[in-house]
XYZ file of C-alpha atoms in Angstrom:
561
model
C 47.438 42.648 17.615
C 44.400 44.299 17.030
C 43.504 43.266 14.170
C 44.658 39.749 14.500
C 41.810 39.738 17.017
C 39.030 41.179 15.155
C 40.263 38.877 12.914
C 39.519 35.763 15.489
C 35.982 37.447 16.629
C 34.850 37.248 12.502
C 35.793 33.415 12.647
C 33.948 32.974 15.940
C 30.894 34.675 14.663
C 30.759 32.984 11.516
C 31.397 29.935 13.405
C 28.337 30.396 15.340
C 25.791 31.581 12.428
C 26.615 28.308 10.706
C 26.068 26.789 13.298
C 23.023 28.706 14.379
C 21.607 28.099 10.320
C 22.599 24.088 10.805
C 19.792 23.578 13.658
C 17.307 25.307 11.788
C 17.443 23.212 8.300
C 15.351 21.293 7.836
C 15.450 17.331 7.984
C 17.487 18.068 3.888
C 21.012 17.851 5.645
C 22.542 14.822 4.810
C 25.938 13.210 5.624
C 28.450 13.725 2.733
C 28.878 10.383 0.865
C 32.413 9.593 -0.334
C 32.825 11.216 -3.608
C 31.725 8.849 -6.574
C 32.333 9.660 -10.305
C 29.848 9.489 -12.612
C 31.320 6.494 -14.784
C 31.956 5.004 -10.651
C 28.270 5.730 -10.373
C 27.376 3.937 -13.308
C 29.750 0.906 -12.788
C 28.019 0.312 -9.388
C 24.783 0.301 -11.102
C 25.755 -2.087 -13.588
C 27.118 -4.243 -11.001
C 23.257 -3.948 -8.971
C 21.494 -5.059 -12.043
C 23.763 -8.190 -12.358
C 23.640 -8.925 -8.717
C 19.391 -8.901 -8.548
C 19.640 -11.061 -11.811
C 21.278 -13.264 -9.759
C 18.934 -13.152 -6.964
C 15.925 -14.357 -9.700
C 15.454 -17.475 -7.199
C 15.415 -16.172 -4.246
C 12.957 -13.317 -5.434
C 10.743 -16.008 -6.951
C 10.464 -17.379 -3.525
C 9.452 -14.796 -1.481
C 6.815 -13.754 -3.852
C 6.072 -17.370 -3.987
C 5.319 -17.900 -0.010
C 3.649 -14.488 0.537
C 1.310 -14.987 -2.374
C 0.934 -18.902 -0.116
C -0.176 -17.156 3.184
C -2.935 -15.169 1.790
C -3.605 -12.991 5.111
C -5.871 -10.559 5.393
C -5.324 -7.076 6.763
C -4.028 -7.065 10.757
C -3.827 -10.529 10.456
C -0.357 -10.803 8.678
C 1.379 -13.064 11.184
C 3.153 -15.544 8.994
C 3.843 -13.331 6.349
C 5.564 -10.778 9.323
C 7.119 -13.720 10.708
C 8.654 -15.301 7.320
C 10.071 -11.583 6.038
C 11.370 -10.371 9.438
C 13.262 -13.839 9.411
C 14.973 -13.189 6.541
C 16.123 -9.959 7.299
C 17.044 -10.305 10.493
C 19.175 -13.679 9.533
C 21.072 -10.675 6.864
C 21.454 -8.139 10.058
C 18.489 -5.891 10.209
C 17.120 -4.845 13.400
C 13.897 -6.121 13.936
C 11.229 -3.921 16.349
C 8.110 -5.614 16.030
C 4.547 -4.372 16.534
C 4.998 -0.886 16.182
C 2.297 1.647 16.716
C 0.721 -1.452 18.749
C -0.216 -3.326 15.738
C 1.250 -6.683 16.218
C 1.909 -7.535 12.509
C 3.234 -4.446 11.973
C 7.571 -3.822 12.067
C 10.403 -2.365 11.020
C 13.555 -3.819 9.824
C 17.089 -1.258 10.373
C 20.620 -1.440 8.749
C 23.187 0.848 8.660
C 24.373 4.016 9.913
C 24.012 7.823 9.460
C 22.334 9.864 6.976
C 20.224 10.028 5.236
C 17.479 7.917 6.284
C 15.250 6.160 3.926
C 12.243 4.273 4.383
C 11.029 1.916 2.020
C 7.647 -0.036 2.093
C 5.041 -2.135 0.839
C 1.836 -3.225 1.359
C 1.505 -7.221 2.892
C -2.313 -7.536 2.788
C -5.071 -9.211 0.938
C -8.425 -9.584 -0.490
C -11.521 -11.399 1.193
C -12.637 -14.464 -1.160
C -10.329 -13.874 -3.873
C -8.464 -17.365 -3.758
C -7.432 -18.395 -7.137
C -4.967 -20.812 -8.741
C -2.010 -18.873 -9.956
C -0.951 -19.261 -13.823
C -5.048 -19.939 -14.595
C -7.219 -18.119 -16.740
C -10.717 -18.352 -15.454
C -12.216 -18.750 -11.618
C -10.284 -21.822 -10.241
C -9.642 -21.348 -6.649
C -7.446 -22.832 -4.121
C -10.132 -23.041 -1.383
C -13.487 -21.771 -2.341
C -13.858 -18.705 -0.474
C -10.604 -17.937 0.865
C -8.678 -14.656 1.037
C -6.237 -14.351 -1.669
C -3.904 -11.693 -3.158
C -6.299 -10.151 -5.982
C -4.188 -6.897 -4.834
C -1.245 -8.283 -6.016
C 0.181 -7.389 -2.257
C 2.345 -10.102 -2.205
C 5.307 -8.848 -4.296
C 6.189 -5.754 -3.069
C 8.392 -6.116 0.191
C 9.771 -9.219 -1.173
C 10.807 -6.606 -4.223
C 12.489 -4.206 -1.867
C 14.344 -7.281 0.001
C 15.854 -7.962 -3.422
C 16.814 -4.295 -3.656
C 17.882 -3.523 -0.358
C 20.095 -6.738 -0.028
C 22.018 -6.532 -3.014
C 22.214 -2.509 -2.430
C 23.476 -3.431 1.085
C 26.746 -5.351 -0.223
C 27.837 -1.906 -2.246
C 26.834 0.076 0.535
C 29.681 -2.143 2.779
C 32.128 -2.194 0.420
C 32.137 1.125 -0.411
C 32.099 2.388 3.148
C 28.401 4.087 2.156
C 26.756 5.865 4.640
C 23.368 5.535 5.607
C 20.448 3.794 7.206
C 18.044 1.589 5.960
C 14.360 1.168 6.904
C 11.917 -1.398 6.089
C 8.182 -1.673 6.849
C 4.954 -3.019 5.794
C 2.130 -1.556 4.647
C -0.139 -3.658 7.264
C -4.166 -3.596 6.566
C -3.983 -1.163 3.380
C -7.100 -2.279 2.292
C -8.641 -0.861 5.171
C -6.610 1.921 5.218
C -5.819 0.981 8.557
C -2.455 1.882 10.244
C 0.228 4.071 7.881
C -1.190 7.243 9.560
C -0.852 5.562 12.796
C 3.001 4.980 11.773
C 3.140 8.568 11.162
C 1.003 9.714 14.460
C 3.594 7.578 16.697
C 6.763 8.892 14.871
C 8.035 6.312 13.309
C 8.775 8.905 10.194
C 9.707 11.540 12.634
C 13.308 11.541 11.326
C 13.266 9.379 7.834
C 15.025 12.009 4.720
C 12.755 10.328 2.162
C 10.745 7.489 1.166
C 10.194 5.080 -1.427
C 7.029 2.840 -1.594
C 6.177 0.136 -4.204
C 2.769 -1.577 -5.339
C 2.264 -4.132 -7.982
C 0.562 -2.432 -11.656
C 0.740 -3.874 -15.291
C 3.468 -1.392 -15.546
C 7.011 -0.044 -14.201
C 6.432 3.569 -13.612
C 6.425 7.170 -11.078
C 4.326 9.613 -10.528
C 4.621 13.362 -9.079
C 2.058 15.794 -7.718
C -1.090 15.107 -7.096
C -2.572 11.979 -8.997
C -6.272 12.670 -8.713
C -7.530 10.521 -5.990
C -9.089 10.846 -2.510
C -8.278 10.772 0.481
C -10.670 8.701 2.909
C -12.272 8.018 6.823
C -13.932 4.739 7.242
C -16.462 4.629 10.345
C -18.303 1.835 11.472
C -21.806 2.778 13.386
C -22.795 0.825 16.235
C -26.720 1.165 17.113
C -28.203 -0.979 20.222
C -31.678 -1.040 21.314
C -34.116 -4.162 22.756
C -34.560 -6.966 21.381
C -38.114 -8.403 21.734
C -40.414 -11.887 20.127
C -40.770 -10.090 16.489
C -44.612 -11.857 16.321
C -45.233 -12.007 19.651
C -44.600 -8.241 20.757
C -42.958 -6.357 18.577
C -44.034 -3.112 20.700
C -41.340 -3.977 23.112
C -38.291 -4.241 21.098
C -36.227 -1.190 19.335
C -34.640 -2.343 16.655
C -30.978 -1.185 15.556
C -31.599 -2.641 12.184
C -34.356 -0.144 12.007
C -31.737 2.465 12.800
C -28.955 1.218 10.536
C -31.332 1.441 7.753
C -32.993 4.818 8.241
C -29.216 5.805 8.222
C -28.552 4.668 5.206
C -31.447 5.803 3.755
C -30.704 9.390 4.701
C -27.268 8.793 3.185
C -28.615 7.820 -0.170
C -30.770 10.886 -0.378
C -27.779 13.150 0.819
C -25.838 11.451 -2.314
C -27.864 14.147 -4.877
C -26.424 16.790 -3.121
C -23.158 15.661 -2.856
C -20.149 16.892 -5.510
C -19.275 14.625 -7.986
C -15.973 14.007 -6.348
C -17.145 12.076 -3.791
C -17.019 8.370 -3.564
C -18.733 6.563 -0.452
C -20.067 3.155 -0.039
C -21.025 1.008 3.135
C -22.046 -2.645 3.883
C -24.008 -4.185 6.596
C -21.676 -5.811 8.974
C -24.340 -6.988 11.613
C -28.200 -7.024 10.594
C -29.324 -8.876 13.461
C -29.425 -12.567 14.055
C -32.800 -13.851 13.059
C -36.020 -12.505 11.805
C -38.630 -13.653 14.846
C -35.814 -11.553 17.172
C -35.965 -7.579 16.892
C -32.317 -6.858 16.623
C -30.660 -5.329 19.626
C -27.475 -4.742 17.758
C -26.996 -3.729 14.457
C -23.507 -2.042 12.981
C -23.108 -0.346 9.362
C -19.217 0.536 8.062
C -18.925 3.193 5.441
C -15.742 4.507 3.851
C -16.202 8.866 3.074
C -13.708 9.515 -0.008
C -13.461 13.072 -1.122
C -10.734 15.371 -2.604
C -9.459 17.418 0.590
C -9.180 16.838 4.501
C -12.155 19.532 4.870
C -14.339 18.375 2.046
C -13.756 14.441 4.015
C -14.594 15.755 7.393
C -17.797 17.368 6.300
C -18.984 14.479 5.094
C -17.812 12.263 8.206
C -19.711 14.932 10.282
C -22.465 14.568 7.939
C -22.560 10.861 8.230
C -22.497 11.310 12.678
C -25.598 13.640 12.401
C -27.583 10.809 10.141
C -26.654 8.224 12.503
C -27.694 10.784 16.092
C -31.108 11.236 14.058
C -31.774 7.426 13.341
C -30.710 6.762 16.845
C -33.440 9.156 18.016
C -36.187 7.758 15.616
C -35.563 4.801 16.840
C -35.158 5.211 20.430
C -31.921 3.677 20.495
C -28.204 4.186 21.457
C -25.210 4.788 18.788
C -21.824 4.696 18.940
C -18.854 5.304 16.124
C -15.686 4.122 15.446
C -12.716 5.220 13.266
C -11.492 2.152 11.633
C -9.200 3.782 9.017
C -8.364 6.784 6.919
C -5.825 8.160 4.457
C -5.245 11.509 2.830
C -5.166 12.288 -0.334
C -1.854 11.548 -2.118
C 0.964 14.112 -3.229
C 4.503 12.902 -4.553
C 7.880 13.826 -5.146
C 9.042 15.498 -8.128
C 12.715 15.272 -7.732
C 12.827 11.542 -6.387
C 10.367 10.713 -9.481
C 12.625 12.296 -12.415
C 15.364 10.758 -10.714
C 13.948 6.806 -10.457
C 12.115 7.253 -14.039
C 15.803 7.850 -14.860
C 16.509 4.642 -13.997
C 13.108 3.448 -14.875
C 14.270 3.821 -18.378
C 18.114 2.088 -17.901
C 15.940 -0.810 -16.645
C 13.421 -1.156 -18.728
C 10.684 -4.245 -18.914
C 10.941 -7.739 -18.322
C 11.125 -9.512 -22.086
C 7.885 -11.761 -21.603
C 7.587 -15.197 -23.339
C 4.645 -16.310 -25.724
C 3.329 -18.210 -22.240
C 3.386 -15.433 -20.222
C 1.253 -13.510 -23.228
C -1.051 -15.848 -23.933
C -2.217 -15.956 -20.090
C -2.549 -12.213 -20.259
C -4.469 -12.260 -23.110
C -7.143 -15.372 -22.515
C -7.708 -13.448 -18.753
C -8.014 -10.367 -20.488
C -11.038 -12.125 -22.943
C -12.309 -13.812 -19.879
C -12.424 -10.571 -17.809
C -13.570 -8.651 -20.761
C -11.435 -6.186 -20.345
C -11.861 -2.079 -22.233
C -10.479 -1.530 -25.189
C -8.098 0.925 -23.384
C -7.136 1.893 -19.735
C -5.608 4.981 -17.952
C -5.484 8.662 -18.469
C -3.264 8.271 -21.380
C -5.700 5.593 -22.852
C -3.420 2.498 -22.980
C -4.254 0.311 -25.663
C -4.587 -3.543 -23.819
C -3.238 -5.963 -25.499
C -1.153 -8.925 -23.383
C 1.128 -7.421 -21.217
C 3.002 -4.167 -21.142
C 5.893 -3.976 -23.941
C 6.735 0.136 -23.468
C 7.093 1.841 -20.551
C 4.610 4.680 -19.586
C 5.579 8.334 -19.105
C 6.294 9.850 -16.065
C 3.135 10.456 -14.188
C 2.442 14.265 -13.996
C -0.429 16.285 -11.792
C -3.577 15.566 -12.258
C -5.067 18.323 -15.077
C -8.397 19.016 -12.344
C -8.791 18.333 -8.598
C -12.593 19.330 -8.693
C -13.779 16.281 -10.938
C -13.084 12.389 -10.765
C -12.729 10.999 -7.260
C -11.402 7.553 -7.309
C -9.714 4.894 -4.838
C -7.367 5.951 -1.854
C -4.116 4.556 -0.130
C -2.616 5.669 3.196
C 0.856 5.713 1.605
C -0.942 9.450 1.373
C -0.168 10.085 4.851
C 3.579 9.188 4.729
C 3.902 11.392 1.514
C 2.673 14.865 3.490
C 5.112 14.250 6.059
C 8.421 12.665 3.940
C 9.473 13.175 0.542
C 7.947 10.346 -0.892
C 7.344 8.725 -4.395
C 5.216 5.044 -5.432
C 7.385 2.884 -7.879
C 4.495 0.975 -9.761
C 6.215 -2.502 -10.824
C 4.901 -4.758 -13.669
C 3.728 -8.006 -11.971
C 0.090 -8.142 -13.364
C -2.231 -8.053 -16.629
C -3.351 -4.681 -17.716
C -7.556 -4.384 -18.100
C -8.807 -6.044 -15.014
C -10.761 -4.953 -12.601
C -8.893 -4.694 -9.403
C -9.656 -6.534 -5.721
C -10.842 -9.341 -7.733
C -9.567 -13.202 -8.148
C -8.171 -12.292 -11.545
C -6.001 -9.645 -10.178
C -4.391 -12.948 -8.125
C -4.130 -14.802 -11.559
C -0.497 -13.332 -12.450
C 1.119 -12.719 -8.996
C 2.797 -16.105 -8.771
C 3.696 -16.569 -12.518
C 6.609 -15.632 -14.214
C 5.105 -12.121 -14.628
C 5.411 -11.474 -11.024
C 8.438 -12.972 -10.776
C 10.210 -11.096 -13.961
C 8.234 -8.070 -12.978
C 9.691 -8.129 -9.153
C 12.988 -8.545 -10.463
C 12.970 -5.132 -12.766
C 11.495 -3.404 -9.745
C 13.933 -3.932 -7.456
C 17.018 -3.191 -9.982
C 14.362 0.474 -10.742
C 14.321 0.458 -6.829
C 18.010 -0.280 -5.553
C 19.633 2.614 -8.546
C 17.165 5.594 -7.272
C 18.603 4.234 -3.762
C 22.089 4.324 -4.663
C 21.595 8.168 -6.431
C 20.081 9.124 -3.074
C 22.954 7.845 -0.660
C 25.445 9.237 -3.004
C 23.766 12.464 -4.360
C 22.901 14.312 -1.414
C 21.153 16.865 -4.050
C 18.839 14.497 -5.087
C 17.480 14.766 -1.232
C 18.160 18.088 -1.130
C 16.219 19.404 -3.982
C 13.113 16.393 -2.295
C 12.901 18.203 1.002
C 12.779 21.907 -1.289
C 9.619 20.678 -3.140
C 8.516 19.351 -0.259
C 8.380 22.597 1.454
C 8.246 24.971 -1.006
C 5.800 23.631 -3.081
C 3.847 20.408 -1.903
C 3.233 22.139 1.902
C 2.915 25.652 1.266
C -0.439 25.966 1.184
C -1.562 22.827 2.377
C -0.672 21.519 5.971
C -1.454 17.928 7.143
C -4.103 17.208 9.760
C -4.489 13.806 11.331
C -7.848 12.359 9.980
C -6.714 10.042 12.983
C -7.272 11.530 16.547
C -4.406 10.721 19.371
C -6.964 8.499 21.141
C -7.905 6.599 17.881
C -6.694 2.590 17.875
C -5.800 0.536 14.984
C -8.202 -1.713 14.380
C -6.285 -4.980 15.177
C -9.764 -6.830 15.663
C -10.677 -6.575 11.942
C -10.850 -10.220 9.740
C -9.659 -12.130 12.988
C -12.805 -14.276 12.515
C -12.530 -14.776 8.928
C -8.869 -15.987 9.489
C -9.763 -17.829 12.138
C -11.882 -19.919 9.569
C -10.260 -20.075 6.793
C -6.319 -20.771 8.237
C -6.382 -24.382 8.848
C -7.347 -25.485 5.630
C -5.101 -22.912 3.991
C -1.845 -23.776 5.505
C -2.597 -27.059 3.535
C -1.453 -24.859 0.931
C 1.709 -22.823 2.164
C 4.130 -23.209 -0.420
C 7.003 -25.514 0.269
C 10.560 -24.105 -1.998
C 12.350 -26.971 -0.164
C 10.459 -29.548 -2.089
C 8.632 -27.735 -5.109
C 10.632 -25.267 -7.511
C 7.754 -23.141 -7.746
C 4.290 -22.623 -6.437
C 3.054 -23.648 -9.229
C 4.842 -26.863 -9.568
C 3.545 -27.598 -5.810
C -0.140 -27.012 -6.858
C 0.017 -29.078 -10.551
C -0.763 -26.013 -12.312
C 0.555 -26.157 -16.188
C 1.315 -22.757 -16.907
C -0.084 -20.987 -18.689
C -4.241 -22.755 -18.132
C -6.284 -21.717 -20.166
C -10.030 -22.298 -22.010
C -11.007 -24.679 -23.507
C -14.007 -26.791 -24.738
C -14.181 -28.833 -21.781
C -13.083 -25.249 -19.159
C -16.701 -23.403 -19.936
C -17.320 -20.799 -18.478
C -19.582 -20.904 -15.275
C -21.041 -18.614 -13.363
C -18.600 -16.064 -11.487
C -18.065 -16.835 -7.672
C -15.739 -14.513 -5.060
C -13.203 -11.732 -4.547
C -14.815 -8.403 -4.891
């Protein structure tokens, strides 16, 4: 008797320390997915592949439209409107305007764990409209937004994956839930560390993000570049007749450029790794008017959350002394920011995996010749990247995996608020070939490709790259598992995240409202029609691919920087 109930008190206890360890694991426990065989495994991803070949048309226009709408950042309405449609028509839960940014969303199916967010950036670039399929500067409408970011493929790549994914996932009784969501005003950096201040990542197992490159690839570790703040400076003073009495008026021009001027000096004394840049956003109205108003907007890029708030305070106590020279007032504003980017080792070996089953699109002579005369016209380097790329055309072997960058103390570089997911989910970037190695990046000719058959062939291998490293993470709860261990372990065990975004910050919504404003009307001239034109390059007339010739010379370079 006796024993038979010490017996019963050693099941209770161990009862209740498994249960006791269960609430403290971390967000690595997963729901057991039914057991699949390796050769079921591989049959499932065979079946995938076929079923996003099939999905070619449907790919092609998505990428097609988005490229068509050509919105700049925070002003993504008919983009939001025509992807959120087509989920929600295939039984995602829509929540729109998250984090109070009203083209921002997320789209939900399924059940369970684990949780996986996947994203993509929906933005563009100011006055880099250009004819798709064209080799030299031939834009739609003359200085118009367009998608020299290549912005336009990437959700409608994960749509691909996630829909063709979702079919297995029913049939197969898979569990798990789905997340979409768009990367919403990337090029200002503006709201993914708002997404993660407001929780919307509070409880996602992992994350996979995708952006357009001349290549399919994955990275892990850090990759070398900065993180970033971007302030604007707001000066007022009195405005007075310029000629008539000058004496009266305190001018926040003055101010904004006595700021800058200190900045420029500061730049000597700066490390190496530092990038920062700024433009003139309001300079006053007319000359015979002392400027009452004047605002500057800098982005800070540096290596480490201390190294970028030293120079943000730096930047304040430039722009208190100019508003003192100049007897004027000064207010800032945080308009965007992004940390510096770390990513998943286990979730990278396990998509370059699948990377390699994939492979790249087979690209026709056409596709190659465009490559190549926008590579002449660009002048593009004899070689790109760390690993010194040789450009030729298009991509025809797929890079290594990306490893850690050899030095954090040298380089500097661009930035990307996917950053801020990554420090607080398992996260990797899945680079998909949809553009023409050697160019130069925000820039008309980066728009050149993005609705070709390059986009569309290089869409198509992402998502099939995409949906496999989703199926090996709903049905190999180790792959997860061993995500959250580097996570914590490695990634965050010497480095914690801290907000470059305050908790009374706002997005700012406000930004290229204006420019929109102008540009829309004419533009929606131009929103592709599928119902009537195969592709969007059968709508405009272009004969793919354009290129040079005798009576094409070239002329002087106008737009998208």
């Amino acid at each position: 008797m006796r024993l038979n109930q010490l017996r019963r008190k050693i099941a209770v206890l161990g009862a209740v320390c498994m249960a006791a360890n269960a609430l403290i694991l971390p967000q690595t426990a997963v729901a057991q997915a039914p057991a699949i065989s390796p050769a079921k495994l591989d049959a499932l991803k065979t079946e995938l592949m076929a079923e996003i070949d099939k999905q070619q048309k449907f790919t092609q226009e998505m990428v097609d439209m988005v490229f068509s709408f050509g919105e700049l950042g925070f002003q993504e309405s008919e983009t939001s409107k025509y992807l959120t449609d087509i989920l929600k028509k295939n039984g995602f839960t829509i929540e729109n305007g998250i984090a109070n940014i009203p083209t921002a969303w997320t789209a939900k199916w399924g059940s369970g764990k684990p949780v996986i967010a996947v994203g993509s950036d929906i933005d563009c670039i100011p006055k880099a409209s250009q004819k798709p399929g064209v080799a030299y500067h031939n834009p739609i409408i003359e200085g118009a937004p367009g998608h020299g970011e290549g912005h336009n493929g990437g959700v409608p790549l994960n749509i691909t994956a996630i829909l063709a994914l979702k079919k297995i996932m029913e049939r197969e009784k898979i569990p798990g839930t789905l997340v979409l969501w768009p990367g919403v005003a990337e090029e200002q950096l503006g709201t993914k560390a708002y997404y993660v201040r407001d929780g919307y990542f509070k409880n996602v197992d992992a994350c996979i993000f995708t952006h357009v490159g001349n290549n399919m690839g994955v990275s892990y570790g850090d990759g070398g570049g900065n993180g970033m703040i971007s302030v604007r400076f707001d000066f007022d003073g009195q405005s007075a007749h310029a000629a008539g009495a000058p004496w009266r008026g305190r001018s926040a021009l003055d101010a904004v450029e006595l700021m800058n001027i200190a900045w420029n000096f500061h730049r000597e004394h700066m490390e190496p790794t530092q990038r920062s840049h700024y433009v003139v956003v309001d300079g006053g109205d007319q000359p015979n008017v002392v400027p009452s108003k004047a605002s500057v907007w800098y982005y800070f890029r540096e290596r480490s959350y201390p190294k970028i708030m030293e120079m943000y305070k730096d930047a304040i106590k430039m722009a208190e002394a100019a508003s003192t020279m100049t007897n004027t007032t000064m207010k800032y504003e945080v308009l965007g920011s992004a940390w510096p980017g770390h990513f998943n080792q286990p979730i990278a070996e396990a998509m370059y995996e699948n990377i390699k089953m994939v492979g790249l699109p087979t690209w026709s002579e056409d596709d190659q010749t465009l490559a190549r005369a926008l590579q002449k016209e660009m002048q593009a380097p004899a070689t790109e990247g760390r690993d010194n790329t040789k450009i030729d055309g298009l991509s025809t072997t797929i890079s290594p995996i990306g490893k850690p960058a050899v030095s954090t103390s040298a380089g500097g570089g661009g930035s990307d608020d996917i950053a801020d997911i990554s420090w607080n989910v398992p996260t990797v970037v899945l680079r998909f070939p949809s553009n023409i190695p050697g160019l130069p990046g925000h820039h008309w000719s980066n728009a050149v490709a993005m609705a070709t058959p390059i986009a569309h062939k290089g869409a198509t291998a992402g998502a099939k790259a995409e949906a496999l490293t989703l199926l090996d993470m709903l049905v190999k709860p180790e792959v997860i598992q061993d995500a959250w261990k580097y996570f914590n372990e490695v990634q965050t065990k010497e480095i914690k995240y801290t907000p470059l975004v305050s908790a009374t910050d706002k997005p700012a919504v406000h930004l290229n409202k204006d420019i929109m404003a102008r540009f829309r009307p004419e533009m929606k001239k131009y929103y592709y029609n599928p119902a009537k034109y195969k592709t969007y390059l059968d709508q405009l007339g272009v004969k793919y691919p354009t290129v040079r010739t005798t009576t094409t010379a070239a002329k002087p370079e106008s737009g998208g920087k």
